[in-house]
Short mmCIF file of C-alpha atoms in Angstrom, two decimals:
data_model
loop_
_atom_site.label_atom_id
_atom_site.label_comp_id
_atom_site.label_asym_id
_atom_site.label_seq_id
_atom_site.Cartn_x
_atom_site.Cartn_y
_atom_site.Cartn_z
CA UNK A 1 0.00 0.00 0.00
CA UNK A 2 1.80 3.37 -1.39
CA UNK A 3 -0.06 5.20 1.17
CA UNK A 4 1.60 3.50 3.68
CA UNK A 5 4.81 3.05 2.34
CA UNK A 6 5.25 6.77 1.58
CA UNK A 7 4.42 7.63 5.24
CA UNK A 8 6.99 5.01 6.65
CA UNK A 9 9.28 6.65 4.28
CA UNK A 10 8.20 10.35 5.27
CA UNK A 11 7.98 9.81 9.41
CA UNK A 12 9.71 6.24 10.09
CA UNK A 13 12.87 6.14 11.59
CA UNK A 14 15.29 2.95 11.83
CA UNK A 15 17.49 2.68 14.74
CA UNK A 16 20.08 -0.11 15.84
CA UNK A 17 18.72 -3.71 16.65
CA UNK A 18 16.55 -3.87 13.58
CA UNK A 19 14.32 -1.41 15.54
CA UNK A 20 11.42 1.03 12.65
CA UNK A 21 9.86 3.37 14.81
CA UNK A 22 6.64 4.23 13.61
CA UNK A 23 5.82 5.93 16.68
CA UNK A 24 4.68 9.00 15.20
CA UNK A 25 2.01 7.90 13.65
CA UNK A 26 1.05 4.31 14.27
CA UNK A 27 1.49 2.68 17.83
CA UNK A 28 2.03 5.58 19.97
CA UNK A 29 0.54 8.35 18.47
CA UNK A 30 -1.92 7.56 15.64
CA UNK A 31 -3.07 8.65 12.52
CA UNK A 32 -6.53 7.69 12.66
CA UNK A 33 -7.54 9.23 8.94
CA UNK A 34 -4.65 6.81 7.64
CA UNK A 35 -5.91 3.41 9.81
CA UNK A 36 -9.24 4.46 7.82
CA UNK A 37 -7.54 4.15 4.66
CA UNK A 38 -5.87 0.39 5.67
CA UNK A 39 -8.95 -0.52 6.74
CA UNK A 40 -10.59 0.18 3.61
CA UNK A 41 -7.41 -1.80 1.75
CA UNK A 42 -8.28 -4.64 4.23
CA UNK A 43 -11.82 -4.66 3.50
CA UNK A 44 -11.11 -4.32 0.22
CA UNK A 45 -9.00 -7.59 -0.05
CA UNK A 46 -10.87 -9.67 1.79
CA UNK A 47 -14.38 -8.84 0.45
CA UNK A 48 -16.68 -11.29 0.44
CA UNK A 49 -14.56 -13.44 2.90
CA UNK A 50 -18.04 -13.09 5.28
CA UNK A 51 -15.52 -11.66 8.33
CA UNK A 52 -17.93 -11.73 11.10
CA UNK A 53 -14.63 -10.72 13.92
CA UNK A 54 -12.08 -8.53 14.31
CA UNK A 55 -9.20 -10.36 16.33
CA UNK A 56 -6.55 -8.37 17.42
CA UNK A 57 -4.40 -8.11 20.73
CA UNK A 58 -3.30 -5.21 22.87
CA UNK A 59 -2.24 -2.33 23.18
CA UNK A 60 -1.03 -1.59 19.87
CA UNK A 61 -3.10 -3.14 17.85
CA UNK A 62 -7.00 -2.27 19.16
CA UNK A 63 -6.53 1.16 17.69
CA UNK A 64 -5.84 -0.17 14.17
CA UNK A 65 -8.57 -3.10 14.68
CA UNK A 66 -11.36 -0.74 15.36
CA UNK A 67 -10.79 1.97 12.87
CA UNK A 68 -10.39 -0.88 10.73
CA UNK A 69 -13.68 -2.89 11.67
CA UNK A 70 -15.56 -0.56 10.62
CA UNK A 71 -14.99 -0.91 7.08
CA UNK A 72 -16.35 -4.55 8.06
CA UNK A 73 -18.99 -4.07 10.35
CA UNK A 74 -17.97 -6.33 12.78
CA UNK A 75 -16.70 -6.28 16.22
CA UNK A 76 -13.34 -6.35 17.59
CA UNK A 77 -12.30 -8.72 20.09
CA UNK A 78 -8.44 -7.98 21.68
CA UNK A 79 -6.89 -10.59 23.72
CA UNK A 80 -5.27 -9.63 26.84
CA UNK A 81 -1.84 -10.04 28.19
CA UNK A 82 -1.32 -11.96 31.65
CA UNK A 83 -4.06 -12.40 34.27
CA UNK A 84 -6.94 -10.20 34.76
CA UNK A 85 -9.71 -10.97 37.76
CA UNK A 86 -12.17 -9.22 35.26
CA UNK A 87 -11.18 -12.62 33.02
CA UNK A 88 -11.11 -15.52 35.52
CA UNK A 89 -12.69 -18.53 34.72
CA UNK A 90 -13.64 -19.70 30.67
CA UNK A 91 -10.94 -17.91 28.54
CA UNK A 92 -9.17 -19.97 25.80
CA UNK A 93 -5.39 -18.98 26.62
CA UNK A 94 -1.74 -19.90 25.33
CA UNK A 95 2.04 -18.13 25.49
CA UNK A 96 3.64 -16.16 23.10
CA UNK A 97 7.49 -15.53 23.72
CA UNK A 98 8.02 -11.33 23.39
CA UNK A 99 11.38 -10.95 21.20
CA UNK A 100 11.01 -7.74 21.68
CA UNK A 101 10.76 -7.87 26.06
CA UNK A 102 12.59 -11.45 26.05
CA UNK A 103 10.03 -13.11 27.95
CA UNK A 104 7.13 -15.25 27.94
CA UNK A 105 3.67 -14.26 28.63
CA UNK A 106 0.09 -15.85 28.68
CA UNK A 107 -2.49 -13.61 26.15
CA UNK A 108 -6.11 -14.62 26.73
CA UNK A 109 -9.87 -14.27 25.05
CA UNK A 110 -12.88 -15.15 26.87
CA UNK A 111 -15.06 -17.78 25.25
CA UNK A 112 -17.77 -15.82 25.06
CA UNK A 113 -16.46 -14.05 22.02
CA UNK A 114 -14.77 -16.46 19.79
CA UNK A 115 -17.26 -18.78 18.26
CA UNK A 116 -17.25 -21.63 16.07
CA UNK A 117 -19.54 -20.01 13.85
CA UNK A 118 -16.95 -16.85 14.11
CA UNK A 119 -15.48 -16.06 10.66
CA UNK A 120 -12.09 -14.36 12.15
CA UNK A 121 -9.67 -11.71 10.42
CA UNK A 122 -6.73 -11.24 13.10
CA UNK A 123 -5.09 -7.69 12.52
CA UNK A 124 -1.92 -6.36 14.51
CA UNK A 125 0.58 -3.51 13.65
CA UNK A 126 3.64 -5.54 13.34
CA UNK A 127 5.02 -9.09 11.80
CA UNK A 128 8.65 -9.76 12.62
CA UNK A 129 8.91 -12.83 14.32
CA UNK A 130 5.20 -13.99 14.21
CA UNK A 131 5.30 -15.52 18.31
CA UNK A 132 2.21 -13.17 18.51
CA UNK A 133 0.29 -14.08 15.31
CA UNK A 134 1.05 -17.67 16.25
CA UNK A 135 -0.69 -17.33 19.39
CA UNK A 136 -3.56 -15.78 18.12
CA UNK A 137 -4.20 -18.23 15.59
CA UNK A 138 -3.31 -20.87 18.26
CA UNK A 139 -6.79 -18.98 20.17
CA UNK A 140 -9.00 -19.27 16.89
CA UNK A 141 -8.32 -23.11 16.49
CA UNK A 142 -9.17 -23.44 20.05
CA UNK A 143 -12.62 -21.68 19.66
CA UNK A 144 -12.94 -24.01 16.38
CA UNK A 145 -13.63 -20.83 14.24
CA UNK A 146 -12.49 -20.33 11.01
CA UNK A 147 -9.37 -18.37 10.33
CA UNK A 148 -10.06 -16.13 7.29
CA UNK A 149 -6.70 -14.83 7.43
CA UNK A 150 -4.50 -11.91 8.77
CA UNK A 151 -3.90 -8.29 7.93
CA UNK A 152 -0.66 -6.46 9.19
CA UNK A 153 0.55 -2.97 8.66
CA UNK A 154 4.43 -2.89 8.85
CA UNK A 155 5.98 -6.86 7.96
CA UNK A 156 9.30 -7.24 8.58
CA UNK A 157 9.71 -9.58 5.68
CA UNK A 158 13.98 -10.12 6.50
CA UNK A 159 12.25 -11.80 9.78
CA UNK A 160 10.93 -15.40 9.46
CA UNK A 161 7.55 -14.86 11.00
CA UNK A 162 5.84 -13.91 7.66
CA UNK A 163 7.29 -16.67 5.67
CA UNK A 164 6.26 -18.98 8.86
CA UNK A 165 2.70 -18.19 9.04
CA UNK A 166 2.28 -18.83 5.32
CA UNK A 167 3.66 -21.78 5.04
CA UNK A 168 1.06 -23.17 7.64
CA UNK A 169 -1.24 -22.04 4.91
CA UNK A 170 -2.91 -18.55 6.80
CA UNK A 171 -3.42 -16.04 4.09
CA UNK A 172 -1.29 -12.88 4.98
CA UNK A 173 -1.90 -9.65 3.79
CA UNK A 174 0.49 -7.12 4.94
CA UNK A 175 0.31 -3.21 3.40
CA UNK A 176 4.19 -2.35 3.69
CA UNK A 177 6.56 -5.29 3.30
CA UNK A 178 10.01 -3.78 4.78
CA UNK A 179 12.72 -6.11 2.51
CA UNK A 180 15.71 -4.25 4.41
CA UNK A 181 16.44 -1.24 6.47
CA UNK A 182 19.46 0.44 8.15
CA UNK A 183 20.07 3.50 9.90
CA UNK A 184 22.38 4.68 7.06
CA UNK A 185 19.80 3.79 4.03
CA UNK A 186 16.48 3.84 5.72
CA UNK A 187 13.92 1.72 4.43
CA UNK A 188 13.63 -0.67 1.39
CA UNK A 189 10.15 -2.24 0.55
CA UNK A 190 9.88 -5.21 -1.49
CA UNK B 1 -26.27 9.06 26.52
CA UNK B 2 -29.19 6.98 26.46
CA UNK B 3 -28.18 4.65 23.67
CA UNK B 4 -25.13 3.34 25.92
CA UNK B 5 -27.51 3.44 29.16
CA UNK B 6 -29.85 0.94 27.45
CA UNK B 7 -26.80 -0.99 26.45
CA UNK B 8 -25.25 -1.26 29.92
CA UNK B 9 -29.27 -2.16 31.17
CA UNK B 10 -29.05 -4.83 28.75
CA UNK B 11 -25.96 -6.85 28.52
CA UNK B 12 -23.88 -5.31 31.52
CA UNK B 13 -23.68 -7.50 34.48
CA UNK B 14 -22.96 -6.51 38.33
CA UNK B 15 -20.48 -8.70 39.99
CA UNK B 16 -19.33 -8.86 43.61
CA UNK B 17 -16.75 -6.25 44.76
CA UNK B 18 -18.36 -3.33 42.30
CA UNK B 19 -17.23 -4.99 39.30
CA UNK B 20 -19.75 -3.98 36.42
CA UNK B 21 -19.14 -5.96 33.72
CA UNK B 22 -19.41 -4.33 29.82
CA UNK B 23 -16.88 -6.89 28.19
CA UNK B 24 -19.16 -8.15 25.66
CA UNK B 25 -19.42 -4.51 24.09
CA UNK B 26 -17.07 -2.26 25.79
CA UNK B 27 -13.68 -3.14 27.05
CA UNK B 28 -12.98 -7.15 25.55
CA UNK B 29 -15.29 -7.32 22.60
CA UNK B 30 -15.69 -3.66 21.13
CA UNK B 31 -18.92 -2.28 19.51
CA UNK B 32 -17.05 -0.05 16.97
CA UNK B 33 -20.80 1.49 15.58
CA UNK B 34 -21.48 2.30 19.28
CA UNK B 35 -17.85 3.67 19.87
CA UNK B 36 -19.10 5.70 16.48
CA UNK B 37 -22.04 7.47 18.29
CA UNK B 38 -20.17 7.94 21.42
CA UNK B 39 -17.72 10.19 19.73
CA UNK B 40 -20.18 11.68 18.03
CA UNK B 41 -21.86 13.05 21.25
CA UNK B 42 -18.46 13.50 23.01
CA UNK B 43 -17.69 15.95 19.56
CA UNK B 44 -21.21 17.94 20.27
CA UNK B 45 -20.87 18.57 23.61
CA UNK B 46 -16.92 19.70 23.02
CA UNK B 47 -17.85 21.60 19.56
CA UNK B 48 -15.54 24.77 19.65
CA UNK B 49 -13.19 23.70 21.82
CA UNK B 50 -10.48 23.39 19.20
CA UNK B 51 -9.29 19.89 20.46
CA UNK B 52 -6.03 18.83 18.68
CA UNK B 53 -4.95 15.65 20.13
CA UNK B 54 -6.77 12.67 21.91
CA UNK B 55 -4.79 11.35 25.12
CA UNK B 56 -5.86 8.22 26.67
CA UNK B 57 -4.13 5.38 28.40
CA UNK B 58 -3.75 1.40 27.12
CA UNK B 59 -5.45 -0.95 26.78
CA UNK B 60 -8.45 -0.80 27.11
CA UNK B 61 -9.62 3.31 26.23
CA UNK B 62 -7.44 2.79 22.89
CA UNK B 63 -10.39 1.74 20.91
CA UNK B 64 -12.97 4.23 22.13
CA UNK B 65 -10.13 6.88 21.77
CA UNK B 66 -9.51 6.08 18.24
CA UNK B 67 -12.97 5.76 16.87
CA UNK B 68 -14.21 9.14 18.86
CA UNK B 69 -10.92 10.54 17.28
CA UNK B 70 -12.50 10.70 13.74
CA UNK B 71 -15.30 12.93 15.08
CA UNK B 72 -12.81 15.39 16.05
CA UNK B 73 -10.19 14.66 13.01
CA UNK B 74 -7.50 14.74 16.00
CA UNK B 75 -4.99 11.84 16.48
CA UNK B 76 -4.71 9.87 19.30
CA UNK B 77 -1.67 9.54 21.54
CA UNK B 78 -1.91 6.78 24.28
CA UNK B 79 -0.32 6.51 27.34
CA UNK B 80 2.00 3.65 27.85
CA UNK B 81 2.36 1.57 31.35
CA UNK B 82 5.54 0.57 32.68
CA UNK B 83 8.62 0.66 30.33
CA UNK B 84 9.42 0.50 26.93
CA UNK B 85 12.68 -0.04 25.41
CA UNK B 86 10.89 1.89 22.42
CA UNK B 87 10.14 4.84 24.68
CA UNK B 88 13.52 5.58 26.46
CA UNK B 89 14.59 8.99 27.04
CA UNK B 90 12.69 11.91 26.43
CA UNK B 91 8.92 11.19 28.24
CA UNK B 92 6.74 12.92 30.58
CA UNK B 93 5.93 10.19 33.17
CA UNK B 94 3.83 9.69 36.38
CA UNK B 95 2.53 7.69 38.94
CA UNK B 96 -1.01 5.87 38.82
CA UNK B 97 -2.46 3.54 42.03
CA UNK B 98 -4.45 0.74 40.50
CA UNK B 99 -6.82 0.37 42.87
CA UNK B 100 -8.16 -2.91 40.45
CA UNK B 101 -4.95 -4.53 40.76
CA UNK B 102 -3.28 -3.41 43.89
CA UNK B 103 -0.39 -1.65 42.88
CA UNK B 104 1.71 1.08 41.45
CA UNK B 105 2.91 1.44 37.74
CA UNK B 106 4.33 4.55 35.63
CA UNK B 107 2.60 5.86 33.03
CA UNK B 108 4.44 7.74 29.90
CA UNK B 109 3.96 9.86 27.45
CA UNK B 110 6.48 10.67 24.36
CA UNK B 111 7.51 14.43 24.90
CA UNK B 112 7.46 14.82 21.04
CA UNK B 113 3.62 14.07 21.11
CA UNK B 114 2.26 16.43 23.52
CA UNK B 115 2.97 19.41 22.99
CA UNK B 116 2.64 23.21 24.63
CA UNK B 117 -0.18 24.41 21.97
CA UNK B 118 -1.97 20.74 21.89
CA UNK B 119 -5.45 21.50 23.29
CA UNK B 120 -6.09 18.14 24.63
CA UNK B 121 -9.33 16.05 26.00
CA UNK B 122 -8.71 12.94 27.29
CA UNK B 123 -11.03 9.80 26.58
CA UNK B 124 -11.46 6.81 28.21
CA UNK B 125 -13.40 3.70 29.42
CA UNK B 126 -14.64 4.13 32.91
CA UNK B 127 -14.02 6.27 35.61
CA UNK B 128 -13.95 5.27 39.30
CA UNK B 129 -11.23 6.43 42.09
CA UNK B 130 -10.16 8.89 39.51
CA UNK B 131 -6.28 7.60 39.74
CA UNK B 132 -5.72 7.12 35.71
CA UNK B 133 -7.48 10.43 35.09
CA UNK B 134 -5.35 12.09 37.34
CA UNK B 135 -2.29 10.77 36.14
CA UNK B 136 -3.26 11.67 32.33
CA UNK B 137 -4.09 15.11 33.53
CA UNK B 138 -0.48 15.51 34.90
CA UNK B 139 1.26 14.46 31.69
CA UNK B 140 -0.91 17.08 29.95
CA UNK B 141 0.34 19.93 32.96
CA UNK B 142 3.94 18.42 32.20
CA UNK B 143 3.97 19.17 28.74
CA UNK B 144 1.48 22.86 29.33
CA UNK B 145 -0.79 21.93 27.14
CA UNK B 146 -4.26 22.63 27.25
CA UNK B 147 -6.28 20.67 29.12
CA UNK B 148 -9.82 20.93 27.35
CA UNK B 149 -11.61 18.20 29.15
CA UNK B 150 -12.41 14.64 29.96
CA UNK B 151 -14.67 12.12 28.11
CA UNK B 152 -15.65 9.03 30.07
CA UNK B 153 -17.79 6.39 28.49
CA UNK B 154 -19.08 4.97 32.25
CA UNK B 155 -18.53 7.12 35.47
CA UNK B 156 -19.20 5.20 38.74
CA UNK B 157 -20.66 7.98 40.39
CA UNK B 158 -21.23 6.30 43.81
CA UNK B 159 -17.25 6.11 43.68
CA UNK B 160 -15.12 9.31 44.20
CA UNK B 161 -13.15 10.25 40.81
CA UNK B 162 -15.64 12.37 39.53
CA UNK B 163 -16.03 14.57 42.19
CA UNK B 164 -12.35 15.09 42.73
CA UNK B 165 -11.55 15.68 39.10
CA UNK B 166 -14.43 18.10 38.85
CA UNK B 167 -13.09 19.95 41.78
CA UNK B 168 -10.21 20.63 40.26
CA UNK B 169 -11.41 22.91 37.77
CA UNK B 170 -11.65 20.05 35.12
CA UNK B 171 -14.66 19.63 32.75
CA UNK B 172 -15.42 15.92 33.00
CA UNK B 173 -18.59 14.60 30.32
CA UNK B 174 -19.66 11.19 31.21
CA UNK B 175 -21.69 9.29 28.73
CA UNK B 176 -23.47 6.78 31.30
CA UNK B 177 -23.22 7.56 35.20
CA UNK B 178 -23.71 4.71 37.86
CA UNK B 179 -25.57 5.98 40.76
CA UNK B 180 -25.97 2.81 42.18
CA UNK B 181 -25.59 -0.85 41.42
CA UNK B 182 -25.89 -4.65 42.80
CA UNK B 183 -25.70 -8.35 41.51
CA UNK B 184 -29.88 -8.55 42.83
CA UNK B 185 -31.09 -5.16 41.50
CA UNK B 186 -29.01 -4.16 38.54
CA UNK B 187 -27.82 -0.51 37.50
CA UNK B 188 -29.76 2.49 38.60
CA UNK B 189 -28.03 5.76 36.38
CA UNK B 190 -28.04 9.28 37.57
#
């Protein structure tokens, strides 16, 4: 997605550690006119797909999800991070191992909101090493709904978590694929 | 806001402990098309104020932030807890009690995304002892901004917050306000 691309471009930064800071205008703060515009791309791509739920997980991505749901009509469900005493009791729950804050956490949906007659689109702001994509597909199969696929806005496609998910045979759609970057040169789509 | 009144009425639920329960519409699975009509009144009753930028704090008031951000045509900057390796160095940062989860975390705000001629209401999900609010509020004195206001989608009027933050000088507009509730007899609003 140009749109995207161009803005990464414009306001992106790329720092040591393979770190693109988008922070400006995606998952700090956030361009909600532009998340309008993915969502439309998303809705556009998978139209007729039948997407009854938004799956996404915080904090970064619920802003994204819900400008983006719109353009679906349906709701968003986020799953949560560790334990909450507002969530005790039936949750479908697994771990995801943070690359990012080298450690392991439990992310959780209640089941309540995932149903086997849910048609889910997951949607996040970032694909690098797909531990987090992984576990929210891991939460789909448990609910036994169907996975229509996954929309992300920034894949870091030198990282393995793209190629990953695809090979398990989840349809991927991501709006800026980021082939290389360095401080020096910036950013390189493919 | 009658709209969200009749929603809380209808699929809220009052737990033990003064828990009221809006997950299956509010803060776990999120009604975007009610989010829409929330910011819609939220932008009526702040018409003229000239708001620039949306603050609100994760996870949970992201969504409602970033839908009731279109109404306004602000963006939305949330406010991070704990620490980031993304955020390091220049933040405005404070102290918030959870009274929920019995303890203390820091809040933070990127310096570069408030700023001293932002004109800034903050949005978010409920409002009880008043602790997040008042945290928010400081990161908007820390950076002299504006303060323009407060949006809260459900005060618990029964509970302090909202009188202190209204004492303070600071325009709070709550959509749907608790005056009393109970497992046996429901939600009685203001």
């Amino acid at each position: 997605m140009k749109l995207l691309e161009d803005r990464i471009r414009r306001d992106g930064t790329v720092e040591d550690g393979d770190v693109l800071k988008v922070d400006s205008f995606l998952n700090h703060q956030m361009d909600v006119e532009l998340f309008a515009q993915m969502g439309e791309e998303w809705a556009r791509l998978y139209a007729g797909e039948g997407v009854s739920k938004i799956l996404t997980i915080e904090a970064s991505g619920i802003g994204i999800a819900c400008i983006a749901a719109q353009a679906f009509q349906a709701p968003v469900v986020f799953a949560k991070k560790g334990r909450s005493k507002n969530l005790a009791g039936d949750v479908y729950t697994t771990q995801v191992e943070s690359f990012t804050h080298g450690r392991v956490y439990d992310i959780m949906v209640s089941k309540r909101f995932l149903l086997p007659t849910d048609r889910v689109l997951i949607l996040d702001d970032f694909l690098a090493n797909g531990a987090a994509l992984q576990g929210l597909i891991r939460l789909v199969e448990q609910a036994g709904a169907t996975l229509v696929g996954a929309g992300v806005a920034v894949e870091k496609a030198f990282q393995p978590g793209g190629a990953l998910i695809r090979s398990m045979g989840v349809r991927v759609e991501s709006l800026a694929r980021v082939k290389s970057m360095s401080p020096e040169g910036g950013v390189q789509f493919c």
